[in-house]
Coordinates of N, CA and C in Angstrom, one line a residue:
M742 N 0.2 61.2 -4.4 CA 0.0 60.5 -5.4 C -0.1 61.9 -6.5
N743 N 0.5 61.3 -7.0 CA 0.8 63.0 -8.4 C -0.5 62.6 -9.3
F744 N -0.3 62.9 -11.1 CA -1.9 63.2 -11.4 C -1.3 62.0 -11.9
F745 N 0.1 61.6 -12.8 CA 0.4 60.8 -13.5 C 0.6 59.3 -12.9
A746 N 1.2 58.6 -11.3 CA 0.8 57.6 -11.1 C -0.7 57.5 -10.6
I747 N -1.9 58.2 -10.5 CA -2.8 58.0 -10.5 C -3.4 57.7 -11.7
Q748 N -2.6 58.0 -13.2 CA -3.5 57.9 -14.2 C -2.6 56.5 -14.9
K749 N -1.7 56.5 -14.5 CA -0.9 55.0 -13.8 C -1.6 53.4 -13.6
L750 N -2.8 54.1 -12.5 CA -3.2 53.0 -10.9 C -4.7 52.8 -12.0
L751 N -5.3 53.8 -12.7 CA -6.4 53.9 -13.4 C -6.4 52.8 -14.3
L752 N -5.4 53.0 -15.2 CA -5.2 52.1 -16.3 C -5.1 51.1 -16.3
F753 N -4.1 50.8 -14.9 CA -3.9 49.3 -14.2 C -5.0 48.7 -14.0
I754 N -6.0 49.1 -13.7 CA -7.1 49.1 -12.9 C -8.4 48.8 -13.8
L755 N -7.8 49.0 -15.0 CA -9.3 49.4 -16.2 C -9.0 48.2 -16.7
L756 N -7.7 47.8 -16.8 CA -6.9 46.4 -18.5 C -7.3 45.5 -17.2
L757 N -7.3 45.3 -15.8 CA -7.8 44.3 -15.2 C -9.2 43.8 -15.7
V758 N -10.2 44.7 -15.3 CA -11.5 44.7 -15.7 C -11.7 44.2 -17.1
V759 N -11.0 44.7 -17.9 CA -11.0 44.7 -19.2 C -11.0 42.9 -19.2
L760 N -9.5 42.0 -18.5 CA -9.5 40.7 -19.1 C -10.1 40.0 -17.5
L761 N -10.6 40.6 -17.0 CA -11.6 39.5 -16.5 C -13.3 39.4 -16.6
L762 N -13.5 40.4 -17.2 CA -14.5 40.1 -18.6 C -14.4 39.6 -19.9
S763 N -12.8 39.6 -20.4 CA -13.1 38.4 -21.6 C -13.5 37.3 -21.5
S764 N -13.9 36.6 -22.4 CA -14.0 35.1 -22.0 C -12.9 34.3 -22.0
N765 N -13.2 33.1 -21.4 CA -12.0 32.1 -20.3 C -11.2 32.9 -19.7
V766 N -11.2 34.3 -19.4 CA -10.3 34.9 -18.5 C -10.3 34.4 -17.0
S767 N -11.8 34.0 -16.7 CA -11.5 33.5 -15.2 C -11.0 31.8 -15.2
A768 N -11.3 31.3 -15.9 CA -10.8 29.6 -15.9 C -9.1 29.9 -16.0
F769 N -9.3 30.8 -16.9 CA -7.3 30.8 -17.1 C -6.6 31.4 -15.8
S770 N -7.3 32.4 -15.3 CA -6.4 33.1 -14.2 C -6.8 32.6 -13.2
S771 N -7.4 31.6 -12.6 CA -7.6 30.7 -11.3 C -6.7 29.7 -11.9
V772 N -6.1 29.4 -12.8 CA -4.6 28.7 -12.7 C -3.3 29.8 -12.9
F773 N -2.9 30.3 -13.6 CA -2.0 31.4 -14.4 C -1.8 32.8 -13.3
G774 N -2.8 33.2 -12.5 CA -2.9 34.5 -12.2 C -2.7 35.3 -12.9
I775 N -3.4 37.1 -12.6 CA -3.4 37.9 -12.9 C -1.8 38.4 -13.5
G776 N -0.9 38.0 -12.6 CA 1.0 38.3 -12.7 C 1.0 37.9 -14.0
A777 N 1.0 36.4 -14.7 CA 1.3 35.7 -15.8 C -0.2 36.1 -16.7
L778 N -0.8 37.0 -16.9 CA -1.7 37.8 -17.8 C -1.2 38.6 -18.0
L779 N -1.1 39.5 -16.7 CA -0.4 40.6 -17.4 C 1.1 41.1 -17.9
F780 N 1.8 39.8 -17.5 CA 3.5 40.2 -17.8 C 4.4 38.7 -18.6
R781 N 2.8 38.0 -19.4 CA 3.9 37.2 -20.4 C 4.0 37.6 -22.0
P782 N 5.2 37.1 -21.9 CA 6.3 37.3 -22.7 C 5.4 37.6 -24.1
P783 N 5.4 38.5 -24.9 CA 4.6 38.6 -26.6 C 5.5 37.9 -27.2
G784 N 4.1 37.4 -28.1 CA 4.8 36.1 -29.0 C 4.5 34.3 -28.3
T785 N 4.1 34.2 -27.1 CA 5.0 33.2 -26.7 C 4.1 31.9 -27.5
K786 N 4.7 30.9 -27.1 CA 4.2 29.8 -28.3 C 5.1 28.3 -27.2
T787 N 4.2 27.4 -26.9 CA 4.6 26.1 -27.0 C 3.7 24.9 -27.4
L788 N 5.6 24.0 -28.0 CA 5.2 23.4 -28.8 C 6.1 21.9 -28.3
P789 N 5.5 21.2 -28.9 CA 6.4 19.5 -28.6 C 8.1 19.4 -29.4
S790 N 8.8 19.0 -29.0 CA 10.2 19.1 -29.8 C 9.9 18.3 -30.9
L791 N 9.2 17.1 -31.1 CA 9.1 15.8 -32.2 C 10.2 14.8 -32.4
G792 N 10.9 15.0 -31.2 CA 12.2 14.5 -31.7 C 13.3 15.2 -32.0
E793 N 13.4 16.3 -32.8 CA 13.6 17.3 -33.3 C 15.6 17.6 -32.7
V794 N 16.9 16.3 -32.8 CA 18.1 16.8 -32.3 C 18.3 17.8 -32.0
E795 N 18.0 19.0 -33.3 CA 18.6 20.3 -32.8 C 17.3 21.0 -31.9
S796 N 16.4 20.6 -31.7 CA 14.9 21.3 -30.1 C 16.2 20.6 -29.5
L797 N 16.0 19.5 -29.2 CA 16.8 18.5 -28.2 C 18.1 19.1 -27.8
T798 N 18.8 19.2 -28.6 CA 20.2 19.8 -27.5 C 20.4 21.4 -27.6
E799 N 19.4 21.9 -28.1 CA 18.7 23.4 -28.2 C 18.4 23.5 -26.2
A800 N 17.1 22.6 -26.4 CA 16.7 22.9 -25.1 C 17.6 21.9 -23.9
A801 N 18.5 21.0 -24.2 CA 19.7 20.3 -23.3 C 20.1 21.8 -22.2
D802 N 20.8 22.5 -23.2 CA 21.7 23.4 -23.0 C 21.2 24.4 -22.4
F803 N 20.1 24.7 -22.6 CA 19.0 25.8 -21.6 C 18.9 25.2 -20.2
F804 N 18.7 23.8 -20.7 CA 18.1 23.1 -19.0 C 19.6 23.2 -18.0
T805 N 20.8 23.1 -18.6 CA 21.8 23.2 -17.9 C 22.2 24.2 -17.2
D806 N 21.7 25.6 -17.7 CA 22.0 26.8 -16.9 C 20.7 26.7 -16.2
A807 N 19.4 26.5 -16.2 CA 18.5 27.1 -15.8 C 18.2 25.7 -14.7
F808 N 18.7 24.8 -14.5 CA 17.7 23.8 -13.2 C 19.3 23.6 -12.8
W809 N 20.7 23.5 -13.0 CA 21.6 23.2 -12.4 C 22.2 24.5 -11.7
N810 N 22.0 25.7 -12.3 CA 22.8 26.8 -11.6 C 21.8 27.3 -10.5
N811 N 22.7 27.2 -9.0 CA 22.0 27.2 -8.3 C 20.8 26.7 -8.1
K812 N 21.2 25.5 -7.7 CA 20.0 24.3 -7.7 C 19.8 23.8 -6.3
V813 N 18.2 24.0 -5.7 CA 17.8 24.0 -4.4 C 18.4 22.6 -4.1
G814 N 18.3 23.2 -2.5 CA 19.7 22.2 -1.9 C 21.0 22.4 -1.8
G815 N 21.4 23.6 -2.1 CA 22.7 24.2 -1.8 C 23.7 24.3 -2.4
G816 N 23.1 24.0 -3.8 CA 24.3 24.3 -5.0 C 24.7 25.0 -5.1
I817 N 25.8 25.4 -6.4 CA 26.7 26.5 -6.1 C 25.7 27.5 -7.7
K818 N 25.9 28.9 -6.9 CA 25.0 29.5 -7.8 C 25.3 29.7 -9.2
V819 N 26.6 29.9 -10.0 CA 26.8 29.3 -11.3 C 27.9 28.8 -11.2
L820 N 28.1 27.4 -12.6 CA 28.0 26.2 -12.9 C 29.7 26.9 -13.4
K821 N 30.9 25.8 -13.2 CA 32.0 26.4 -13.5 C 32.3 25.5 -15.0
Q822 N 33.3 26.6 -15.6 CA 33.5 25.6 -16.8 C 33.5 24.1 -16.9
T823 N 34.3 23.4 -16.2 CA 34.0 22.2 -16.6 C 33.0 20.9 -15.9
Q824 N 32.1 22.2 -14.9 CA 30.9 21.5 -14.3 C 30.1 21.1 -15.7
R825 N 29.9 22.8 -16.1 CA 28.9 23.1 -17.3 C 28.9 21.9 -18.5
K826 N 30.2 21.9 -19.0 CA 30.7 20.9 -19.7 C 30.1 19.6 -19.6
S827 N 30.1 19.3 -18.7 CA 30.2 18.0 -18.2 C 28.5 17.6 -18.7
L828 N 28.2 18.6 -17.7 CA 26.5 18.0 -17.0 C 25.7 18.4 -18.7
L829 N 26.0 19.7 -19.7 CA 25.4 19.7 -20.6 C 26.2 18.0 -21.8
G830 N 26.9 17.4 -21.5 CA 26.9 16.2 -22.8 C 25.9 15.0 -22.4
S831 N 25.9 14.9 -20.4 CA 25.1 14.4 -19.9 C 23.1 15.0 -20.5
Q832 N 23.0 15.8 -19.9 CA 22.2 16.7 -20.4 C 21.2 15.9 -22.3
I833 N 22.1 16.7 -22.7 CA 21.9 16.3 -24.5 C 21.9 14.7 -24.5
N834 N 22.9 13.9 -24.2 CA 22.3 12.3 -24.5 C 21.6 11.9 -23.5
E835 N 21.2 12.5 -22.7 CA 19.9 12.3 -21.4 C 18.3 12.6 -22.6
F836 N 17.7 13.6 -23.1 CA 17.2 14.1 -23.4 C 17.5 13.3 -25.3
K837 N 18.2 13.1 -25.6 CA 18.2 12.3 -26.6 C 17.6 11.0 -26.7
K838 N 18.3 10.9 -25.6 CA 17.2 9.0 -25.0 C 15.8 8.9 -24.8
R839 N 15.7 10.2 -24.1 CA 14.2 10.1 -23.3 C 13.0 10.5 -24.0
Y840 N 13.7 11.8 -25.4 CA 12.5 12.0 -26.4 C 12.8 12.3 -27.5
G841 N 13.7 11.7 -27.8 CA 14.4 11.4 -29.6 C 13.3 10.3 -30.4
S842 N 13.3 10.9 -31.3 CA 12.2 10.0 -32.5 C 13.1 8.9 -32.1
G843 N 14.3 8.2 -32.4 CA 14.7 7.4 -32.7 C 14.5 6.3 -31.8
R844 N 13.8 6.9 -30.3 CA 13.2 5.9 -29.7 C 12.8 4.6 -29.8
Y845 N 13.0 3.5 -29.0 CA 11.9 2.7 -29.6 C 10.7 2.7 -28.9
G846 N 9.7 2.1 -29.8 CA 8.1 2.4 -29.8 C 7.3 4.0 -29.4
N847 N 8.4 5.0 -29.9 CA 7.5 6.1 -29.8 C 7.9 7.1 -31.3
R848 N 7.6 6.4 -32.1 CA 7.3 6.8 -33.5 C 6.2 7.6 -33.7
D849 N 5.2 7.4 -33.1 CA 3.9 8.1 -33.1 C 3.9 8.7 -32.5
R850 N 5.0 9.4 -31.2 CA 5.1 10.3 -30.1 C 3.3 10.4 -28.8
T851 N 3.7 8.6 -28.6 CA 2.9 8.3 -27.6 C 3.7 7.3 -26.0
T852 N 4.7 7.8 -26.8 CA 5.7 7.4 -25.3 C 5.9 8.0 -24.4
S853 N 7.0 9.0 -25.2 CA 7.5 10.3 -24.8 C 7.1 11.7 -25.4
E854 N 7.7 12.2 -24.9 CA 7.9 14.4 -26.0 C 8.8 15.0 -24.6
L855 N 9.1 16.3 -25.2 CA 9.6 17.3 -25.1 C 8.9 18.7 -25.2
V856 N 8.5 19.0 -24.1 CA 7.8 20.4 -24.6 C 8.6 21.6 -24.4
I857 N 8.4 22.4 -25.5 CA 8.6 23.7 -25.2 C 8.6 24.9 -24.9
C858 N 8.9 26.3 -24.4 CA 8.3 27.2 -24.6 C 9.5 28.2 -25.0
R859 N 8.6 29.0 -25.8 CA 9.9 30.0 -26.5 C 8.9 31.3 -26.6
N860 N 9.7 32.7 -26.6 CA 8.9 33.8 -26.9 C 8.7 33.9 -28.4
G861 N 8.9 35.1 -28.4 CA 8.8 36.3 -30.2 C 9.8 35.5 -30.9
K862 N 11.2 36.2 -29.7 CA 12.8 35.8 -30.4 C 12.7 34.7 -30.6
N863 N 11.8 34.0 -30.4 CA 12.9 32.4 -30.4 C 13.5 31.6 -29.6
E864 N 13.7 32.5 -27.9 CA 14.3 31.9 -27.0 C 13.7 30.8 -25.9
V865 N 14.4 30.0 -25.9 CA 13.7 29.1 -25.2 C 13.7 29.6 -23.6
M866 N 12.1 29.4 -23.1 CA 11.9 30.3 -21.9 C 11.6 29.4 -20.7
G867 N 11.4 27.4 -21.3 CA 11.3 27.0 -20.5 C 11.2 25.2 -21.2
C868 N 10.9 24.3 -20.5 CA 10.9 23.0 -21.3 C 10.6 22.4 -20.2
C869 N 9.5 21.1 -20.4 CA 8.8 20.0 -19.7 C 8.9 19.3 -20.6
G870 N 9.3 17.8 -19.5 CA 9.8 16.2 -20.5 C 7.9 15.1 -20.2
V871 N 8.1 14.7 -20.6 CA 7.0 13.7 -20.2 C 7.1 11.9 -20.8
E872 N 6.8 11.3 -20.1 CA 7.0 9.7 -21.0 C 6.5 8.8 -20.0
V873 N 6.0 7.1 -20.6 CA 5.1 6.5 -19.8 C 5.8 5.5 -19.6
D874 N 6.3 5.1 -18.1 CA 6.8 4.7 -17.4 C 6.4 4.0 -16.3
V875 N 6.7 2.9 -16.1 CA 6.7 2.2 -14.5 C 6.9 3.0 -13.6
I876 N 5.4 3.3 -12.4 CA 5.5 3.8 -11.7 C 5.7 2.8 -10.6
Y877 N 5.9 3.0 -9.4 CA 6.3 2.5 -8.3 C 4.7 2.5 -6.9
E878 N 4.5 1.9 -6.7 CA 3.0 2.3 -5.7 C 3.7 2.3 -4.4
D879 N 4.7 1.6 -3.8 CA 5.1 2.2 -2.7 C 7.3 2.1 -3.2
R880 N 7.6 2.8 -3.7 CA 9.4 2.8 -3.7 C 10.3 2.1 -2.7
L881 N 9.2 2.0 -1.7 CA 10.8 1.8 -0.7 C 10.5 0.6 -0.5
N882 N 9.4 0.2 -1.0 CA 8.8 -1.6 -0.6 C 9.4 -1.9 -2.2
G883 N 9.2 -1.4 -3.1 CA 9.5 -1.9 -4.8 C 8.1 -1.6 -5.3
L884 N 7.4 -1.9 -4.4 CA 6.1 -2.2 -5.2 C 5.7 -1.3 -6.8
R885 N 5.5 -1.8 -7.3 CA 4.9 -0.7 -8.7 C 3.3 -1.3 -9.2
T886 N 2.9 -0.3 -9.7 CA 1.9 -0.1 -10.6 C 1.9 -1.4 -11.3
K887 N 0.2 -1.6 -12.4 CA 0.3 -3.4 -12.7 C -0.3 -2.8 -14.2
S888 N 0.2 -1.4 -15.0 CA 0.6 -0.7 -15.5 C 1.2 0.5 -16.1
P889 N 2.0 0.6 -16.9 CA 2.8 2.2 -17.0 C 2.0 3.1 -17.2
A890 N 2.6 4.4 -16.8 CA 1.4 5.8 -16.8 C 2.7 7.1 -17.7
P891 N 1.9 7.6 -17.4 CA 3.0 9.1 -18.0 C 3.5 9.3 -17.2
L892 N 4.6 9.7 -16.9 CA 5.4 10.6 -15.6 C 6.5 12.1 -16.1
M893 N 5.5 13.0 -14.9 CA 6.4 14.0 -16.0 C 7.5 14.7 -15.1
S894 N 8.6 15.5 -16.3 CA 9.9 15.3 -15.8 C 10.8 16.4 -16.2
N895 N 12.0 16.8 -15.8 CA 12.7 17.7 -16.6 C 11.8 19.2 -16.8
L896 N 10.8 19.7 -15.9 CA 10.2 20.8 -15.7 C 11.5 21.7 -15.2
A897 N 11.5 22.7 -16.3 CA 12.7 24.1 -15.7 C 12.1 26.0 -16.5
V898 N 12.4 26.7 -16.2 CA 11.8 27.8 -15.9 C 13.0 28.6 -16.5
G899 N 13.9 29.4 -16.9 CA 15.0 30.2 -17.3 C 14.6 31.2 -16.1
N900 N 15.2 32.1 -15.4 CA 15.6 32.2 -14.6 C 14.7 34.0 -14.2
K901 N 15.1 34.6 -15.6 CA 14.9 35.8 -16.6 C 12.9 35.8 -16.6
F902 N 12.6 34.2 -17.1 CA 11.2 34.3 -17.1 C 10.6 33.7 -16.3
R903 N 10.9 33.9 -15.3 CA 9.9 33.1 -14.2 C 9.0 34.3 -13.6
R904 N 8.1 33.7 -13.0 CA 7.0 34.2 -12.3 C 6.2 34.8 -13.6
K905 N 5.6 34.4 -14.7 CA 5.2 34.7 -16.2 C 4.0 34.0 -16.2
G906 N 3.8 33.3 -15.4 CA 2.9 31.5 -15.8 C 3.2 30.5 -16.8
I907 N 5.0 30.8 -17.0 CA 5.3 29.4 -17.7 C 5.9 28.0 -17.2
A908 N 5.5 28.1 -16.2 CA 5.9 26.9 -15.9 C 4.2 26.3 -15.7
E909 N 3.0 26.6 -15.3 CA 1.4 26.1 -15.5 C 1.5 26.0 -17.2
E910 N 1.9 27.0 -17.6 CA 1.6 26.7 -19.0 C 2.1 25.2 -19.5
L911 N 3.6 24.9 -19.2 CA 4.4 23.9 -20.0 C 3.4 22.8 -19.2
V912 N 2.9 22.6 -17.5 CA 2.8 21.5 -16.8 C 0.9 21.5 -17.9
R913 N 0.4 22.4 -18.4 CA -1.3 22.4 -18.6 C -1.0 21.6 -20.0
E914 N 0.2 22.2 -20.5 CA 0.5 21.3 -22.5 C 0.9 20.4 -22.8
V915 N 1.3 19.6 -21.1 CA 1.7 18.2 -21.2 C 0.3 17.5 -20.2
E916 N -0.1 18.2 -19.7 CA -1.6 17.5 -19.8 C -2.6 17.3 -20.2
D917 N -2.6 18.2 -21.6 CA -3.1 18.2 -22.4 C -3.0 17.2 -23.5
M918 N -1.7 17.1 -24.0 CA -1.3 16.3 -25.0 C -1.9 14.8 -24.1
V919 N -1.4 14.6 -23.0 CA -1.0 13.2 -22.2 C -2.7 12.4 -22.0
R920 N -3.7 13.9 -22.2 CA -5.1 13.1 -21.9 C -5.8 12.8 -23.0
K921 N -5.5 13.7 -24.0 CA -6.2 14.5 -25.8 C -5.2 13.0 -26.9
K922 N -4.4 13.4 -26.7 CA -3.3 12.6 -27.4 C -3.1 10.9 -27.3
W923 N -2.6 11.0 -26.1 CA -2.2 8.8 -25.6 C -3.2 8.9 -25.1
G924 N -4.3 9.2 -23.9 CA -5.5 8.4 -23.7 C -5.7 8.4 -22.3
Y925 N -4.8 8.8 -21.7 CA -4.6 8.6 -20.4 C -5.8 9.4 -19.4
E926 N -5.9 9.0 -18.1 CA -6.7 9.7 -17.3 C -6.0 10.1 -16.3
E927 N -4.6 10.0 -15.9 CA -3.8 10.5 -14.2 C -2.5 10.3 -15.1
I928 N -1.8 11.3 -14.1 CA 0.0 11.7 -14.6 C 0.5 11.9 -13.5
Y929 N 1.5 11.3 -13.5 CA 2.7 11.4 -12.3 C 3.8 12.3 -12.4
L930 N 4.9 12.5 -11.0 CA 5.8 13.4 -11.0 C 6.4 13.2 -10.2
Y931 N 7.6 13.5 -10.1 CA 8.2 13.4 -8.3 C 9.0 14.7 -8.5
V932 N 9.2 15.4 -7.4 CA 9.6 16.0 -6.7 C 10.4 16.1 -5.1
E933 N 11.3 16.3 -5.2 CA 12.2 17.6 -3.9 C 11.4 17.4 -3.2
K934 N 11.4 17.3 -2.1 CA 10.8 17.8 -0.7 C 11.0 19.1 -0.4
R935 N 12.5 19.3 -0.1 CA 12.7 21.0 0.1 C 12.2 22.1 -0.8
N936 N 11.7 21.5 -2.6 CA 11.9 22.6 -3.1 C 10.0 22.5 -3.1
R937 N 10.3 23.8 -2.0 CA 9.0 24.4 -1.3 C 7.8 24.6 -2.7
S938 N 9.0 25.9 -3.5 CA 7.9 26.8 -4.2 C 7.4 25.7 -5.7
A939 N 7.7 24.3 -6.3 CA 7.5 23.8 -7.1 C 6.3 22.6 -6.6
V940 N 6.3 22.0 -4.8 CA 5.4 21.5 -4.0 C 4.4 22.3 -4.4
K941 N 4.4 23.8 -4.0 CA 3.5 24.8 -4.3 C 2.5 24.8 -5.2
L942 N 3.8 25.2 -6.6 CA 3.2 24.9 -7.8 C 2.0 23.6 -8.1
Y943 N 2.5 22.2 -7.8 CA 2.0 21.6 -8.3 C 0.6 21.4 -7.5
S944 N 0.8 21.9 -6.6 CA -0.4 20.9 -5.7 C -2.0 22.0 -5.7
K945 N -1.3 23.6 -6.0 CA -2.0 23.8 -6.7 C -3.0 24.3 -8.0
M946 N -2.1 23.1 -8.5 CA -2.9 23.2 -10.0 C -3.4 21.2 -10.0
G947 N -3.6 21.3 -8.5 CA -4.6 19.9 -8.4 C -3.3 18.2 -8.6
Y948 N -2.1 18.8 -8.5 CA -1.7 17.3 -7.7 C -1.6 16.8 -6.6
R949 N -1.4 15.7 -6.3 CA -1.7 14.7 -4.9 C -0.8 14.2 -4.4
Q950 N 0.1 14.1 -3.1 CA 1.1 13.0 -3.2 C 0.3 12.0 -3.2
F951 N 1.5 11.1 -3.3 CA 1.3 9.1 -3.6 C 2.5 9.0 -2.6
W952 N 3.7 8.7 -2.6 CA 4.1 8.7 -1.4 C 5.6 9.4 -1.7
E953 N 6.3 8.9 -0.7 CA 7.2 9.8 -0.2 C 8.5 8.8 0.2
D954 N 9.7 9.1 -0.2 CA 10.5 8.2 0.1 C 11.9 9.3 0.5
D955 N 12.3 9.2 1.8 CA 13.5 9.7 2.6 C 14.9 9.5 2.2
T956 N 14.8 8.2 1.5 CA 16.4 7.8 1.6 C 16.7 8.0 -0.8
A957 N 16.2 9.0 -0.6 CA 16.5 8.5 -1.8 C 18.2 9.8 -2.2
A958 N 19.0 10.0 -3.1 CA 19.8 11.0 -3.6 C 19.6 11.9 -5.0
T959 N 20.4 12.6 -4.7 CA 20.3 14.2 -6.0 C 21.8 14.5 -5.8
L960 N 22.0 14.9 -6.9 CA 23.4 15.6 -7.5 C 23.5 16.8 -7.1
L961 N 24.6 17.3 -6.7 CA 24.8 19.3 -6.0 C 26.4 19.3 -6.8
P962 N 26.1 20.7 -7.6 CA 27.6 20.5 -8.1 C 28.4 21.6 -7.0
M963 N 29.3 21.4 -6.8 CA 29.9 22.4 -5.1 C 31.0 22.9 -6.5
K964 N 31.6 24.1 -5.3 CA 32.1 25.1 -5.4 C 33.9 24.8 -6.2
G965 N 34.1 23.5 -5.5 CA 35.6 23.3 -6.0 C 35.1 22.4 -7.4
G966 N 33.9 22.3 -8.1 CA 34.2 22.1 -9.8 C 33.9 20.6 -9.6
S967 N 33.2 20.1 -8.3 CA 32.7 18.1 -8.3 C 31.5 18.7 -8.1
M968 N 31.0 17.3 -8.1 CA 29.8 17.1 -8.3 C 29.5 16.1 -7.0
R969 N 28.2 16.2 -6.2 CA 28.4 15.8 -4.9 C 26.5 14.9 -4.9
S970 N 26.7 13.9 -4.6 CA 25.7 13.0 -3.7 C 25.6 13.1 -2.4
V971 N 23.6 13.7 -3.0 CA 24.0 14.4 -1.2 C 22.1 13.6 -1.0
Q972 N 21.8 13.0 0.3 CA 20.2 12.7 0.4 C 19.4 13.6 0.2
T973 N 18.6 13.6 -0.4 CA 16.7 13.8 0.0 C 15.5 13.5 -0.4
T974 N 14.4 13.5 0.3 CA 13.1 13.3 0.5 C 12.7 13.4 -0.9
L975 N 12.3 12.5 -1.6 CA 11.7 12.3 -2.8 C 10.0 11.9 -2.5
V976 N 9.4 12.9 -3.3 CA 8.0 13.5 -3.5 C 7.5 12.4 -4.8
C977 N 6.5 11.6 -4.5 CA 6.2 11.4 -5.5 C 4.6 11.8 -5.9
M978 N 3.5 13.2 -6.7 CA 2.9 13.2 -6.9 C 1.6 12.8 -7.8
K979 N 0.5 12.9 -7.7 CA -0.3 12.2 -8.8 C -1.4 13.5 -8.9
K980 N -2.4 13.0 -10.3 CA -3.1 14.1 -10.3 C -4.1 13.3 -11.9
K981 N -5.6 13.1 -11.3 CA -6.0 12.8 -11.9 C -7.3 13.8 -13.0
L982 N -6.9 12.9 -14.5 CA -6.9 14.3 -15.4 C -8.3 14.6 -16.2
N983 N -8.9 15.0 -16.3 CA -10.6 14.9 -16.4 C -10.4 16.6 -18.0
K984 N -11.5 17.0 -18.1 CA -12.1 16.7 -19.7 C -11.4 18.4 -19.5
N985 N -11.4 19.4 -18.1 CA -10.8 20.7 -18.3 C -9.5 20.5 -17.7
S986 N -8.7 19.6 -17.7 CA -7.6 19.2 -17.8 C -6.7 19.7 -18.8
G987 N -5.9 20.6 -19.1 CA -5.0 20.8 -20.2 C -5.7 22.2 -20.9
S988 N -6.8 22.7 -20.3 CA -7.1 23.6 -20.7 C -7.0 25.2 -20.6
R989 N -7.0 26.4 -21.3 CA -6.3 27.3 -21.3 C -7.4 28.5 -21.6

């Protein structure tokens, strides 16, 4: 190992020591990891869209590529122009309907929100939505909970921004909002069982399986330009929120 390599290694070790001795780093790194601390994009900020049409449209454009390109389960790696146009239109309408300020009963922003993460250049790096919805106790038998609860969805991170703690930051921001501002003590999400990296992430962050449905279906963009409905196993996960949830 030459002198410059040793110098870089020593600087790296010194940086780790400084970070670990800093206040709140132990709690932060336990969730985000040292990699997220070291490679977090400069100027990162995570804020709610507040139902603004411009923000929702920009997030929908980002989500179309981040979620649908190379979708888990065998989808096409890059969307064809016709596929992207169709999916983008649907995504914009969905985001406006779910998270728009005109949504019935959401004028005080306590029933739905889309959180967007940007870097210092104002590029969208990721997004995550949450809305109060009726949750199934047992999806296969159609049983529901007695009251609605927050359901997290539409979590996506751009390919070039992955492995930097963005997904974890978005989830924590949503949890923080749901507990402190909306007053809920638990949160739910749906995830495809074959999306192992997502299941692993949620498990690490304290989510536990609530039920599993192997009769669910999902859409996959195909090479020929079509969209195909395929069978998948849907997992519902649940997390109890406490005073430390959402803190960073």
